[in-house]
Coordinates of C-alpha atoms in Angstrom, one line a residue:
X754 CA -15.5 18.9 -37.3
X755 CA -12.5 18.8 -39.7
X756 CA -11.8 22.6 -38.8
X757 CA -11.8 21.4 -35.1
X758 CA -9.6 18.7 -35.7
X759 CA -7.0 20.7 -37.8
X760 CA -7.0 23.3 -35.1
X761 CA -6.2 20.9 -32.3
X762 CA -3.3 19.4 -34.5
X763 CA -2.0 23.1 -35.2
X764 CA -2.2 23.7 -30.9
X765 CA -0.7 20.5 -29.9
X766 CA 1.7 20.8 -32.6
X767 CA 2.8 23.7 -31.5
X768 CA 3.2 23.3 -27.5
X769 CA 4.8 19.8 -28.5
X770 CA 7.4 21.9 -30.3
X771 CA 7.8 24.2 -27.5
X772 CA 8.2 22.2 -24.3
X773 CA 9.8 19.2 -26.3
X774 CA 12.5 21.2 -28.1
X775 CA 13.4 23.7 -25.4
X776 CA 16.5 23.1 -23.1
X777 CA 14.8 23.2 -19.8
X778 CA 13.1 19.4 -21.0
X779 CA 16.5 18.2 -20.1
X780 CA 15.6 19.5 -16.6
X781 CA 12.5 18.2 -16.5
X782 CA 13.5 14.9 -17.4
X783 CA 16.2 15.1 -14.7
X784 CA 14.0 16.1 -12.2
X785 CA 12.2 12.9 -11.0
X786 CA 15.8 11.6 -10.4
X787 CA 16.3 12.5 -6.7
X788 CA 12.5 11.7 -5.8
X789 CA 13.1 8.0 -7.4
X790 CA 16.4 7.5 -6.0
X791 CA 14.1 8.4 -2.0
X792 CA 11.5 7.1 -3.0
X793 CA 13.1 3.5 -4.0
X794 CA 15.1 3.5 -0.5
X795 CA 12.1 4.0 1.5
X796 CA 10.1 1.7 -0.4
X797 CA 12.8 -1.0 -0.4
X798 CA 12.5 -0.5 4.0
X799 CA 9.0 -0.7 3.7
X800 CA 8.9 -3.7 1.7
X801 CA 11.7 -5.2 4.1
X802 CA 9.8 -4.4 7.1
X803 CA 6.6 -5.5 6.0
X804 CA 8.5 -9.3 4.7
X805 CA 9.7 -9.5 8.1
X806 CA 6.6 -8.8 10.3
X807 CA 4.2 -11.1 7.4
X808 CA 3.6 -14.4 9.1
X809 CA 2.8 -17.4 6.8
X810 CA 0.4 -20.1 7.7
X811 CA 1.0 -23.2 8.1
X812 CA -1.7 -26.2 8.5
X813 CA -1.0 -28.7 10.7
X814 CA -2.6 -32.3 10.4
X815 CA -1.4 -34.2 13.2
X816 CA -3.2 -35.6 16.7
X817 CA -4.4 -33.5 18.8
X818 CA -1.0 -33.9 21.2
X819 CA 1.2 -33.7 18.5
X820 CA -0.5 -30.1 17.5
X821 CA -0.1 -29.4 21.5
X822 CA 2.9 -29.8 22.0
X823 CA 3.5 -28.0 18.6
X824 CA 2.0 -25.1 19.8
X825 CA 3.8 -25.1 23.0
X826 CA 7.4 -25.0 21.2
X827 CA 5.9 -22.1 18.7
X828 CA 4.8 -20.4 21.8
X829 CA 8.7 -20.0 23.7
X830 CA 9.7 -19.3 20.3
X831 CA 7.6 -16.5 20.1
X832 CA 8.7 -15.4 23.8
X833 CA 12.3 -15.7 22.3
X834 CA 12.0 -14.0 19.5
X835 CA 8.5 -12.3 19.3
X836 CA 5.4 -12.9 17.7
X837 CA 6.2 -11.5 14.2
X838 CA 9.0 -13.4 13.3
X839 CA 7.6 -16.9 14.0
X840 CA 5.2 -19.1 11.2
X841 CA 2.0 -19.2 12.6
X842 CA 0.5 -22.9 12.6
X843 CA -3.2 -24.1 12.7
X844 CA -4.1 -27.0 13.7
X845 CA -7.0 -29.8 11.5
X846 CA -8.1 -33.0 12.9
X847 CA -6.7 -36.3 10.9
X848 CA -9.4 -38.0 8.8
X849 CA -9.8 -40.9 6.8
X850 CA -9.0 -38.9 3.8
X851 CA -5.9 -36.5 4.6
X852 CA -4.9 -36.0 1.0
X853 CA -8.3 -34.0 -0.2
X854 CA -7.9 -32.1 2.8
X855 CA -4.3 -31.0 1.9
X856 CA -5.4 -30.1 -1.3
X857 CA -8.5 -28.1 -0.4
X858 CA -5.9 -26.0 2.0
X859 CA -3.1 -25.1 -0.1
X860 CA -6.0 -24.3 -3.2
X861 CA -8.7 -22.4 -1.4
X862 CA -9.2 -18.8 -1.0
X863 CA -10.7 -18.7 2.2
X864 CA -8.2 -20.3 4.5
X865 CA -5.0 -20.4 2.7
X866 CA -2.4 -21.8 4.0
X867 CA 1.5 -21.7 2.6
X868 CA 2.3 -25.2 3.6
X869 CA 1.1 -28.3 5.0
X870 CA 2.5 -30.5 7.8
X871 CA 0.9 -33.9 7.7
X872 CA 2.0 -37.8 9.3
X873 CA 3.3 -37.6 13.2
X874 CA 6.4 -37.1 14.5
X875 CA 8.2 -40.2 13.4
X876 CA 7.7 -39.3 9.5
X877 CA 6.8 -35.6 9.2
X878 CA 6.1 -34.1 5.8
X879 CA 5.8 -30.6 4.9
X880 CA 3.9 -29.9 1.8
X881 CA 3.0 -26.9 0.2
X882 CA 5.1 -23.5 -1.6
X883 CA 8.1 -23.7 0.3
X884 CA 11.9 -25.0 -0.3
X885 CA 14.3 -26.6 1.5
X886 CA 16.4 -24.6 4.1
X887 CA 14.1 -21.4 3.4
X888 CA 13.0 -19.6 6.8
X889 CA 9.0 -21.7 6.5
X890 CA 10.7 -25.1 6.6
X891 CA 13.8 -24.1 9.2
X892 CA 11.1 -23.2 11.5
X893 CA 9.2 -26.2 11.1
X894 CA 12.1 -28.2 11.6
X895 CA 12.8 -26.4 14.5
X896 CA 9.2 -26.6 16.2
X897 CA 9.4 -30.8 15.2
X898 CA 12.8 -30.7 17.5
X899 CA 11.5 -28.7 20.2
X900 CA 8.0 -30.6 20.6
X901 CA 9.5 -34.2 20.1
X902 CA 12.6 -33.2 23.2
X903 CA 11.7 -29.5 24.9
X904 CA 15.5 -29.9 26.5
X905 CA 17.1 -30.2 23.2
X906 CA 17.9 -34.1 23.6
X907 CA 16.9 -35.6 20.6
X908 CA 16.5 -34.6 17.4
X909 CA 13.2 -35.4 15.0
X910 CA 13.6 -37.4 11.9
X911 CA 14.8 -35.6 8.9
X912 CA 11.7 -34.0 7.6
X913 CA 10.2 -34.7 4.2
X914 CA 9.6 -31.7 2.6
X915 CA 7.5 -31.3 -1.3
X916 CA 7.6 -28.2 -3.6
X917 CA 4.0 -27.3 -5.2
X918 CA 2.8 -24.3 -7.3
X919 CA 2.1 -21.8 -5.5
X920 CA -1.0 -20.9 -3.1
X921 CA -3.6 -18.8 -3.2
X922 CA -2.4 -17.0 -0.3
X923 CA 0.9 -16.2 -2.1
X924 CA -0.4 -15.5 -5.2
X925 CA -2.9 -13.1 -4.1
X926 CA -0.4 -11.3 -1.7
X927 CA 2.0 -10.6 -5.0
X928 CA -0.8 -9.6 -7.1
X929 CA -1.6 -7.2 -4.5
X930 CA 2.0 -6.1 -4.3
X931 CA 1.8 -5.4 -8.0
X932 CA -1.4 -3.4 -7.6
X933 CA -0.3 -1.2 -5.4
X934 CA 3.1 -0.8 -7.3
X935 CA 1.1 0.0 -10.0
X936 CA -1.1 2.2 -8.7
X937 CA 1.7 4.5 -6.9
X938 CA 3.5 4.6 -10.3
X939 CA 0.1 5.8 -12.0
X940 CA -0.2 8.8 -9.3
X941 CA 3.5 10.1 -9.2
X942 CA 3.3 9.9 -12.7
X943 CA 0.4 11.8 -13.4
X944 CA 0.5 14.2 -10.7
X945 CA 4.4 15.5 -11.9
X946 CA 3.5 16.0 -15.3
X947 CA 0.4 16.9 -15.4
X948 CA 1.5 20.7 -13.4
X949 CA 2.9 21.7 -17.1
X950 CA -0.4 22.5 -18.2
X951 CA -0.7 25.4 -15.3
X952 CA 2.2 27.0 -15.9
X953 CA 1.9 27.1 -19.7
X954 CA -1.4 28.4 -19.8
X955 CA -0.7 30.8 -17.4
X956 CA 1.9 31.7 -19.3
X957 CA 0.2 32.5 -22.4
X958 CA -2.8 34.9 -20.6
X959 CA -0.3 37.3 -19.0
X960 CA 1.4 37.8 -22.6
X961 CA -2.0 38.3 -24.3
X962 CA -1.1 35.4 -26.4
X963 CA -4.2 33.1 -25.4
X964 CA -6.5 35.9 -26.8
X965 CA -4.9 36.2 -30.1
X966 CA -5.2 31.9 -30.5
X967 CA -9.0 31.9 -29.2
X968 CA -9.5 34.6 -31.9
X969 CA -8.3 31.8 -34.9
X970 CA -9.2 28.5 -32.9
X971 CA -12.7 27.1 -31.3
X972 CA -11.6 27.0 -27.2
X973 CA -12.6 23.8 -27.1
X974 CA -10.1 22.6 -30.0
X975 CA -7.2 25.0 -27.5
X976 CA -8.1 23.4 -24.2
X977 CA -7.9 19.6 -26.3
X978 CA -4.9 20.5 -28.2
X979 CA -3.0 21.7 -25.7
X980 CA -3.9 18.6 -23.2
X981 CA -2.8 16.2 -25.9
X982 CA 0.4 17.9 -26.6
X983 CA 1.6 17.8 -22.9
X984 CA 0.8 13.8 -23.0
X985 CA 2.9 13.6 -25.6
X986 CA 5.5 15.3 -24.1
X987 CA 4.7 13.2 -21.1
X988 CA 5.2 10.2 -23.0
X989 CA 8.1 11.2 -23.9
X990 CA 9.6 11.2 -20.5
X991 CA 8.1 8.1 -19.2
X992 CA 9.9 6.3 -22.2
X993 CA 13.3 7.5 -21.1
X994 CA 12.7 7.2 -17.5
X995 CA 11.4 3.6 -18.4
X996 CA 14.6 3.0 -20.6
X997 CA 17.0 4.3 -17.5
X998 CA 15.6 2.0 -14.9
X999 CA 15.3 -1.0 -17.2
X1000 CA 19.1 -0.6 -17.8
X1001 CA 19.5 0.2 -13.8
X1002 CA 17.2 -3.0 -13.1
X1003 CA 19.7 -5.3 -15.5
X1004 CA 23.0 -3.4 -14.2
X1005 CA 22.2 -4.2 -10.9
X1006 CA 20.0 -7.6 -11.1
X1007 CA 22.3 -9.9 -10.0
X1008 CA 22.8 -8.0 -6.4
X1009 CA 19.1 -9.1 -5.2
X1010 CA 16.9 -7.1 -7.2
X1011 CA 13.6 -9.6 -7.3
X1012 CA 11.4 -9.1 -10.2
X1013 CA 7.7 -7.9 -10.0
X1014 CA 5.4 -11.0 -9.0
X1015 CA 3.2 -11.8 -12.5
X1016 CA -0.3 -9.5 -13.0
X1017 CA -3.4 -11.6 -13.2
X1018 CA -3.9 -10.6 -17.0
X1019 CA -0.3 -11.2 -17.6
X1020 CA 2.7 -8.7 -18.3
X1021 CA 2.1 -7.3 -22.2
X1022 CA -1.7 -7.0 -21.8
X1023 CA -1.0 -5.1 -18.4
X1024 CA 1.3 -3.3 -19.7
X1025 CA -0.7 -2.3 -22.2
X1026 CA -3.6 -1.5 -19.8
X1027 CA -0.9 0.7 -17.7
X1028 CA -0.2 3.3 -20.5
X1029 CA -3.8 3.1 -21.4
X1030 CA -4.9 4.1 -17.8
X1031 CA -1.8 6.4 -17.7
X1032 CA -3.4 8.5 -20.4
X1033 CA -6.5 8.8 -19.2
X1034 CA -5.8 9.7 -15.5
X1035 CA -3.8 12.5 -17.2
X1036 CA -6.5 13.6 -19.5
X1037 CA -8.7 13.1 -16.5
X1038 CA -6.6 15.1 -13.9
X1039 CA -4.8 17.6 -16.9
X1040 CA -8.5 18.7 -17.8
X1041 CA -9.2 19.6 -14.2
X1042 CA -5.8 21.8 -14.2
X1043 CA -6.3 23.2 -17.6
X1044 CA -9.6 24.6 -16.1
X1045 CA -7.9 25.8 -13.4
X1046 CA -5.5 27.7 -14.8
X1047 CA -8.1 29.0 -17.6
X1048 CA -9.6 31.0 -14.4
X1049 CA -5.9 32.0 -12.9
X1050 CA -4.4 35.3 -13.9
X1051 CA -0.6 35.2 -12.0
X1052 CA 1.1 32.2 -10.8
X1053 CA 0.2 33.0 -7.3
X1054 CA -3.6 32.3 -8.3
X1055 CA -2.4 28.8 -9.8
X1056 CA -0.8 27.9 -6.6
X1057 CA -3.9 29.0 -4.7
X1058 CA -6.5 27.3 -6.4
X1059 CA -4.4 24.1 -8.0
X1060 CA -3.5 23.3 -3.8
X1061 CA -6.7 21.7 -2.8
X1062 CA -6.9 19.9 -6.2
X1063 CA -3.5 18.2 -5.5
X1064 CA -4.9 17.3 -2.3
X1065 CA -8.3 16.2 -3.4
X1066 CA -6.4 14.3 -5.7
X1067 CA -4.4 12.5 -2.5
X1068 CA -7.8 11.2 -1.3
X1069 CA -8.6 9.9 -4.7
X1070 CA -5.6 7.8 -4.6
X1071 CA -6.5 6.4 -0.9
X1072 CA -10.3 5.9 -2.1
X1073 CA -8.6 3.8 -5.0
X1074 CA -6.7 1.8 -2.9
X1075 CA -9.4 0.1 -1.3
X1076 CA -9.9 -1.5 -4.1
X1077 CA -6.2 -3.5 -3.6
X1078 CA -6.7 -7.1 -1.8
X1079 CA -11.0 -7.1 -3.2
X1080 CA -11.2 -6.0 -6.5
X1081 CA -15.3 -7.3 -6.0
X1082 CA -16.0 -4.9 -3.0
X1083 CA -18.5 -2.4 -3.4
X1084 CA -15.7 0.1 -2.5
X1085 CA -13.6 -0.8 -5.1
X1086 CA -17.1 -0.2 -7.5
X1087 CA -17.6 3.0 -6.5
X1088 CA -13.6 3.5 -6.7
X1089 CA -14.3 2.3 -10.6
X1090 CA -16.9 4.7 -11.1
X1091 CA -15.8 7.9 -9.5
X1092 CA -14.2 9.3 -12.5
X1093 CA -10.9 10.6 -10.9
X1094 CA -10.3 7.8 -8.8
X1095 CA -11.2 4.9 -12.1
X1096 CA -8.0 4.8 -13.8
X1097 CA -6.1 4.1 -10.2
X1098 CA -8.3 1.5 -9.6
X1099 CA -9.1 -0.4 -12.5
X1100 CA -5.1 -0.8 -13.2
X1101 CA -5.2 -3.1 -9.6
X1102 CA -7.7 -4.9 -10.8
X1103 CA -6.0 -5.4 -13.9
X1104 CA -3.1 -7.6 -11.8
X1105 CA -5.8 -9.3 -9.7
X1106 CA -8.2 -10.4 -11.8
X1107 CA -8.2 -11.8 -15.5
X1108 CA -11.4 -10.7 -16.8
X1109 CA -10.9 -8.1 -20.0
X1110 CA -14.0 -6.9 -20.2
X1111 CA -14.7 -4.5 -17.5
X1112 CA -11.4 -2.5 -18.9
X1113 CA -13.1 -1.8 -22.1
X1114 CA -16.1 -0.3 -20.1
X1115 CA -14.0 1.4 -17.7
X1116 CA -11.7 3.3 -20.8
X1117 CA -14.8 4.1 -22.2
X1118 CA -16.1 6.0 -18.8
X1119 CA -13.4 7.6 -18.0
X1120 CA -13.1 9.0 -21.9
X1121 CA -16.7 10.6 -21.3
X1122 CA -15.8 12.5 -18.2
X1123 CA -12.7 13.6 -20.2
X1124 CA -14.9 15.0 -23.0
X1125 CA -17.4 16.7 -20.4
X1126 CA -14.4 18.3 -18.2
X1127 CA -12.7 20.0 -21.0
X1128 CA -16.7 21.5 -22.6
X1129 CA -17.1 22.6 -19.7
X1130 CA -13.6 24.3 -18.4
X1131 CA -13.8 25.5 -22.2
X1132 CA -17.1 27.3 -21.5
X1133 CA -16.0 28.8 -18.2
X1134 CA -12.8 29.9 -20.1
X1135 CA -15.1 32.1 -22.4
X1136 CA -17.5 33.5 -20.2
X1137 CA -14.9 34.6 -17.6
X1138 CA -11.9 35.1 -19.7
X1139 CA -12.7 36.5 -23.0
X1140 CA -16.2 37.4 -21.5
X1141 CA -17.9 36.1 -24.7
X1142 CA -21.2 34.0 -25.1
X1143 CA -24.3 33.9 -24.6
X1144 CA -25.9 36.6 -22.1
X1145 CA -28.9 37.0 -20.3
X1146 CA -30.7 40.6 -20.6
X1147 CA -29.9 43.0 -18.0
X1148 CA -32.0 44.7 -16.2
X1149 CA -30.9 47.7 -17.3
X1150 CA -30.9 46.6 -20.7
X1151 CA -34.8 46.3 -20.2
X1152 CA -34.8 49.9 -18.4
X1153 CA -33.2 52.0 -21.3
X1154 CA -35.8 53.8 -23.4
X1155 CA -36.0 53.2 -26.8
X1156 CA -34.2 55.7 -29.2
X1157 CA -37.1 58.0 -30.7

């Protein structure tokens, strides 16, 4: 074991120094510049896009001719202005208790609504996570003028409007927004650096160099070596790529950059569960690429055969993202227990839901599947590389008479 363990270091010690200290690892920290930079714009539309055309809910606890005529003025601004731009409003009977039933809207999870609009026309109050003059309580107050005077005659009364914490339906919405985040950083990530371990093996076998190293190291202490160097190395960049756009994010805060909405198990211990999962979608997916290129003999070959892997590895990340908005499913279980899709999906359950303990099972998982990817790209490696192991007899092995 010790001899395994000292041969790893001595392999990982060794790539590290060569990919770390070389001047193309400038490049390479350079390169994910111009992707960020598109990726950012195009993701700061889609976010934009998808804020505009989200439609809050807003309860409405009025008569039934005060909801009416609510729903008529919410209906010709919807033929002004169309149907995604415009609060949607659902009406609830008054009762003799109106104050439960605005509490049991803004705090459940199965009809959440972002604000509440209780008494009648004469005294309207809106409560729920809104603020005064934001786009939720304009509308409102527009709706309130419309139904009271459809000419524009009168005006209603001012209209009271309270601040809670906020909803369900908002907090789940941003912790959704930070799963997915989270999950798309965990896939470029891991899918940029995680090529390295092609081209360097490859490398290696068309200079005869990989022969001479299996002849002084076990394989299996080469493939885990070698994994564990390019992590650190990959570490490496995601700390300075981290550093750049933390001093990006503060140089250019005060222009409208909104921070991230709060994970579920809070920012350090997400955090911490991030570069955890990092590590082992890497090991996961740099296992499957070190075996790979273990059977490749030219660069061609590496493109060939590491193709449908990049792809495969596409439709892991859409199986994981079912698991985004119901961490409970039974898809997002079997998204949790498919080994190359675990790591994608456990980090959005790590900013919607609390619970610690199914991350310790999870790390644990995906660790074994990392362990029985690299035995068994190390025995492929030396059966069809070095052609060493364990044979069966041939049949003309069992043919050839015996030497008299």
């Amino acid at each position: 074991m010790m001899r395994f363990l000292r041969s790893a270091l001595v392999i990982a010690r060794r790539d590290f120094a060569a990919t770390v200290l070389s001047k193309t690892f400038i490049f390479f920290l350079l390169g994910p510049l111009f992707p960020l930079l598109l990726g950012g714009m195009f993701g700061s539309i889609g976010a934009r896009v998808a804020t505009q055309t989200q439609q809050p809910t807003v309860a409405v606890i009025m008569s039934q001719a005060e909801y009416e005529a609510l729903h008529r003025a919410r209906e010709a601004l919807v033929r002004a202005t169309g149907e995604g731009h415009v609060v949607k409003i659902v009406g609830y009977p008054r009762g003799a208790d109106d104050a439960e039933l605005v509490q049991r809207l803004l705090t459940s999870e199965q009809r959440p609504a972002r604000a509440v609009l209780t008494g009648w026309f004469g005294a309207p109050r809106l409560i729920g996570n809104i603020k005064p003059g934001d786009q939720i309580s304009q509308q409102v107050e527009y709706l309130l003028d419309r139904a009271i005077m459809p000419g524009g005659g009168l005006r209603a009364p001012s209209l009271d409007i309270r601040t809670t914490s906020q909803t369900p339906a908002h907090v789940t919405r941003d912790r959704a927004l930070t799963a997915q985040l989270g999950q798309m950083a965990l896939f470029f990530l891991t899918i940029l650096l995680s090529g390295m371990l092609l081209s360097q093996l490859v490398e290696e076998k068309s200079n005869k160099i990989i022969e001479v190293i299996a002849a002084a190291v076990p394989i299996d202490a080469l493939f885990v070596g070698k994994l564990f160097a390019m992590l650190a190395a990959s570490v490496i960049g995601i700390i300075v790529w981290i550093g750049a756009g933390a001093v990006l994010i503060d140089l250019i805060k005060q222009g409208g950059v909104a921070t991230l909405p709060p994970p579920a198990t809070g920012w350090p211990t997400f955090l911490g569960l991030g570069v955890a999962y990092f590590a082992m979608n890497y090991l996961l997916l740099g296992a499957v690429f070190l075996t790979i290129g273990a059977q490749a003999a030219t660069v061609r070959e590496v493109q060939t055969m590491s193709m449908p892997v990049t792809f495969l590895q596409v439709l892991v990340f859409g199986f994981a993202a079912t698991a985004i908005g119901a961490p409970s499913s039974g898809e997002a279980l079997l998204a949790a227990l498919f080994p190359l899709s675990s790591p994608m999906a456990m980090i959005a359950r790590a900013a919607e839901r609390p619970d610690l303990w199914p991350h310790a099972l999870a790390l644990g998982w995906q660790l074994l599947w990392v362990v029985i990817i690299l035995r068994l790209g190390a025995r492929l490696f030396r059966k069809t590389v070095l052609k060493s192991g364990p044979r069966g007899k041939s049949w003309w092995r069992l043919r050839r008479p015996s030497v008299q």
